[in-house]
């Protein structure tokens, strides 16, 4: 296992442990505050935080599997397991959102029947604390996800952001309920539901994109092209193909070089292109280079 993989695992584990500890404390605190203050929105918010704990555990499992070294049955590695972990997170988010929405609908029905009461002030305090803590967790996790290019960790970051925004909805609903509009509390739960469903959709979309061998972004493609053409002996770039493989990228390049040089010289040119592309773009797991002779129809495979 190389040092980069070890460092990435260390970062992911540290972020995940912090996430589990904070979410456990928050979920217990918010559910307790919701029960004491009589706020359905705050209880729903607490359940959402509890789901973050299970989501982070899935992130840890998925990340560790994705960064296992290649073996006989998985010769191209295990990176796509991280996409599967992200999809599981999306499913958890979706189920959580639907549950919160149904709870809000039931509360509205109860309100129509005259059984809805305003929540206590403790729920407001819990909402403010949750907003601050979860927004910090979003930026903390997002920063680590970008650093190690982890789709599962990015999904977990959005889980934190959805929790922060759901707490904003809870705060608005609770405040409205306390100023003689108690129905705003369950309405906030339904708005939270819609937001969570949208986030889960985005997570599914991103994961599927990484599972179907889609090409990488234009900026990376242009950078690969510039690196290849900058190498001595490369006369032109014939073909450039990329595919996203979980959190990594595979690249296939065809270059043209002087056709009458030795096989060893052609190989050295291809090797230089291969090394420079992989060295300058860490997300690339492997770059395959094929050399075409510039002045005749024969080609040399490297």
XYZ file of C-alpha atoms in Angstrom:
302
model
C 0.000 0.000 0.000
C 1.527 3.363 -1.045
C 1.815 6.374 1.240
C -0.990 8.311 -0.498
C -3.522 5.556 0.166
C -2.410 5.359 3.797
C -2.735 9.139 4.154
C -6.185 9.132 2.511
C -7.373 6.379 4.839
C -6.043 8.258 7.846
C -7.878 11.440 6.831
C -11.134 9.582 6.124
C -10.967 7.715 9.433
C -10.283 10.873 11.431
C -13.172 12.748 9.829
C -15.501 9.776 10.275
C -14.712 9.351 13.969
C -15.317 13.065 14.605
C -18.585 12.806 12.660
C -19.824 9.797 14.637
C -19.068 11.407 18.016
C -20.686 14.757 17.162
C -23.746 13.216 15.499
C -24.348 10.870 18.421
C -24.291 13.775 20.879
C -26.455 15.948 18.611
C -29.063 13.285 17.875
C -29.542 12.454 21.570
C -29.698 16.148 22.472
C -32.148 17.094 19.713
C -34.509 14.185 20.298
C -34.502 14.917 24.047
C -35.129 18.631 23.398
C -37.902 17.775 20.950
C -39.623 15.461 23.437
C -39.316 17.918 26.354
C -40.386 20.924 24.271
C -43.046 19.019 22.334
C -41.605 19.738 18.876
C -42.203 17.234 16.098
C -39.804 19.099 13.809
C -36.980 18.880 16.366
C -37.590 15.165 16.956
C -37.480 14.649 13.182
C -34.267 16.664 13.064
C -32.784 14.442 15.773
C -33.700 11.310 13.822
C -31.948 12.816 10.802
C -28.788 13.326 12.895
C -29.002 9.717 14.091
C -29.126 8.553 10.490
C -25.848 10.435 9.949
C -24.150 8.078 12.423
C -25.123 5.011 10.398
C -24.198 6.812 7.187
C -20.701 7.531 8.457
C -20.221 3.885 9.383
C -21.119 2.998 5.789
C -18.595 5.596 4.574
C -15.856 3.935 6.636
C -16.682 0.473 5.294
C -17.030 1.625 1.683
C -13.875 3.718 1.756
C -11.758 0.892 3.201
C -13.015 -1.606 0.619
C -12.528 0.889 -2.238
C -8.887 1.430 -1.272
C -7.928 -2.223 -1.068
C -5.168 -3.204 -3.451
C -6.009 -5.047 -6.673
C -6.356 -8.802 -6.406
C -6.855 -11.739 -8.772
C -10.646 -11.264 -8.985
C -10.537 -7.444 -9.062
C -7.532 -6.650 -11.235
C -8.628 -3.055 -11.818
C -9.074 -2.353 -8.110
C -12.109 -1.792 -5.888
C -12.792 1.945 -6.324
C -16.399 1.458 -7.414
C -17.282 0.113 -3.973
C -17.144 3.739 -2.831
C -19.887 4.583 -5.338
C -21.972 1.756 -3.911
C -21.428 3.166 -0.409
C -22.558 6.597 -1.630
C -25.693 5.066 -3.164
C -26.492 3.359 0.144
C -26.136 6.769 1.823
C -28.532 8.195 -0.735
C -31.047 5.454 0.028
C -30.777 6.147 3.772
C -31.319 9.846 3.134
C -34.338 9.119 0.943
C -35.939 6.858 3.555
C -35.233 9.422 6.285
C -36.779 12.217 4.215
C -39.909 10.253 3.441
C -40.314 9.331 7.118
C -39.987 12.967 8.166
C -42.510 14.029 5.531
C -45.081 11.456 6.647
C -44.604 12.570 10.251
C -45.279 16.180 9.230
C -48.428 15.185 7.363
C -49.703 13.292 10.398
C -49.038 16.348 12.592
C -50.938 18.594 10.182
C -53.884 16.205 10.298
C -53.682 16.323 14.100
C -53.670 20.125 13.916
C -56.764 20.187 11.784
C -58.429 18.069 14.431
C -57.349 20.591 17.081
C -54.673 18.487 18.778
C -51.579 20.511 17.875
C -49.730 22.543 20.509
C -46.825 25.013 20.297
C -43.344 23.646 21.162
C -41.282 24.972 24.080
C -38.306 27.358 23.857
C -35.778 24.539 24.458
C -36.436 23.343 20.907
C -35.329 26.742 19.572
C -32.036 26.555 21.452
C -31.416 23.017 20.180
C -32.112 24.141 16.588
C -29.585 26.996 16.772
C -26.873 24.726 18.210
C -27.561 22.137 15.513
C -27.341 24.700 12.710
C -23.929 25.938 13.840
C -22.427 22.498 14.547
C -23.743 20.767 11.413
C -22.676 23.587 9.095
C -19.174 23.343 10.544
C -19.274 19.558 10.030
C -20.291 20.077 6.406
C -17.257 22.262 5.644
C -14.928 20.047 7.668
C -16.021 16.866 5.853
C -16.224 18.551 2.453
C -12.653 19.798 2.758
C -11.399 16.285 3.500
C -13.530 14.802 0.682
C -12.033 17.201 -1.869
C -8.513 16.570 -0.594
C -8.760 12.790 -1.056
C -11.378 12.876 -3.869
C -13.846 10.661 -2.013
C -17.391 10.392 -3.370
C -18.671 8.670 -0.233
C -17.176 11.354 1.999
C -18.720 14.054 -0.213
C -22.089 12.347 0.222
C -21.530 12.328 3.972
C -20.698 16.041 3.850
C -23.998 16.714 2.113
C -25.675 14.655 4.797
C -24.302 17.172 7.308
C -25.452 20.105 5.153
C -28.946 18.632 4.841
C -29.035 18.298 8.616
C -27.988 21.939 9.036
C -30.689 23.129 6.653
C -33.281 20.868 8.229
C -32.423 22.547 11.533
C -33.018 25.916 9.874
C -36.427 24.628 8.821
C -37.033 23.363 12.336
C -36.098 26.744 13.817
C -38.494 28.578 11.507
C -41.272 26.095 12.183
C -40.773 26.121 15.944
C -40.593 29.910 16.071
C -43.742 30.173 13.990
C -45.514 27.694 16.230
C -44.565 29.718 19.317
C -46.072 32.896 17.841
C -49.473 31.263 17.536
C -48.963 29.409 14.259
C -48.348 25.835 15.531
C -49.050 24.305 12.136
C -45.752 25.792 10.873
C -43.856 23.164 12.887
C -45.125 20.140 10.863
C -45.005 22.213 7.669
C -41.291 22.698 8.362
C -40.958 18.903 8.609
C -42.453 18.527 5.125
C -40.096 21.172 3.700
C -37.197 19.327 5.321
C -38.442 16.128 3.666
C -38.401 17.725 0.213
C -34.870 19.029 0.677
C -33.547 15.665 1.871
C -35.171 13.882 -1.076
C -33.449 16.347 -3.449
C -30.050 15.718 -1.835
C -30.528 11.938 -2.055
C -31.336 12.307 -5.767
C -28.106 14.277 -6.334
C -26.074 11.602 -4.529
C -27.631 8.833 -6.656
C -26.989 10.813 -9.830
C -23.311 11.399 -9.007
C -22.768 7.743 -8.038
C -24.376 6.417 -11.199
C -22.238 8.827 -13.258
C -19.121 7.251 -11.749
C -20.357 3.699 -12.366
C -21.063 3.968 -16.098
C -17.568 4.916 -17.339
C -18.431 8.535 -18.067
C -15.555 10.736 -19.238
C -13.934 13.134 -16.792
C -14.334 16.918 -16.820
C -13.062 19.133 -19.651
C -10.452 20.812 -17.459
C -8.749 17.490 -16.691
C -8.957 16.372 -20.330
C -7.306 19.608 -21.502
C -4.571 19.219 -18.900
C -3.851 15.657 -20.077
C -3.673 16.882 -23.665
C -1.230 19.654 -22.768
C 1.043 17.289 -20.823
C 1.116 14.704 -23.628
C 1.880 17.235 -26.366
C 4.619 18.839 -24.265
C 6.749 15.667 -24.233
C 9.732 15.489 -26.563
C 9.132 13.197 -29.531
C 5.321 13.538 -29.545
C 4.387 14.941 -32.951
C 0.624 14.963 -32.441
C -2.142 13.596 -30.221
C -4.355 11.220 -32.216
C -6.822 10.001 -29.581
C -7.584 10.817 -25.955
C -10.194 8.846 -23.985
C -10.942 9.000 -20.258
C -13.321 7.145 -17.939
C -14.185 7.796 -14.331
C -13.748 4.670 -12.217
C -15.093 5.421 -8.737
C -12.830 8.135 -7.333
C -10.067 7.509 -9.910
C -9.606 7.993 -13.660
C -8.350 5.689 -16.425
C -6.808 7.280 -19.537
C -6.165 5.889 -23.031
C -3.935 7.959 -25.332
C -2.752 7.507 -28.904
C 0.170 9.677 -29.969
C 2.108 10.001 -33.216
C 5.909 9.849 -33.271
C 8.627 9.615 -35.926
C 7.976 6.297 -37.675
C 11.536 5.184 -38.443
C 12.973 5.402 -34.947
C 13.740 2.275 -32.930
C 11.140 0.465 -30.872
C 13.107 1.374 -27.755
C 12.988 5.088 -28.604
C 9.246 4.914 -29.282
C 8.765 3.103 -25.999
C 10.714 5.788 -24.130
C 8.468 8.497 -25.560
C 5.347 6.591 -24.536
C 6.789 5.931 -21.079
C 7.525 9.629 -20.619
C 3.945 10.547 -21.540
C 2.626 7.856 -19.184
C 4.795 8.987 -16.253
C 4.140 12.723 -16.652
C 0.365 12.317 -16.934
C 0.119 10.087 -13.845
C 2.543 12.215 -11.829
C 0.833 15.543 -12.556
C -2.764 14.359 -12.138
C -2.999 12.224 -8.959
C -6.620 11.189 -9.657
C -5.427 9.145 -12.641
C -4.929 5.527 -11.652
C -3.487 4.374 -14.983
C -2.588 5.959 -18.306
C -2.262 3.630 -21.304
C -0.236 5.042 -24.233
C -0.281 3.733 -27.809
C 2.264 5.036 -30.359
C 1.419 5.511 -34.046
C 4.132 6.191 -36.652
C 3.731 9.676 -38.040
C 4.594 8.953 -41.666
C 3.268 5.450 -42.434
C 0.388 3.131 -41.536
C 2.265 0.893 -39.111
C 1.828 1.337 -35.382
C 3.725 0.362 -32.290
C 1.893 -0.816 -29.159
C 3.375 0.287 -25.895
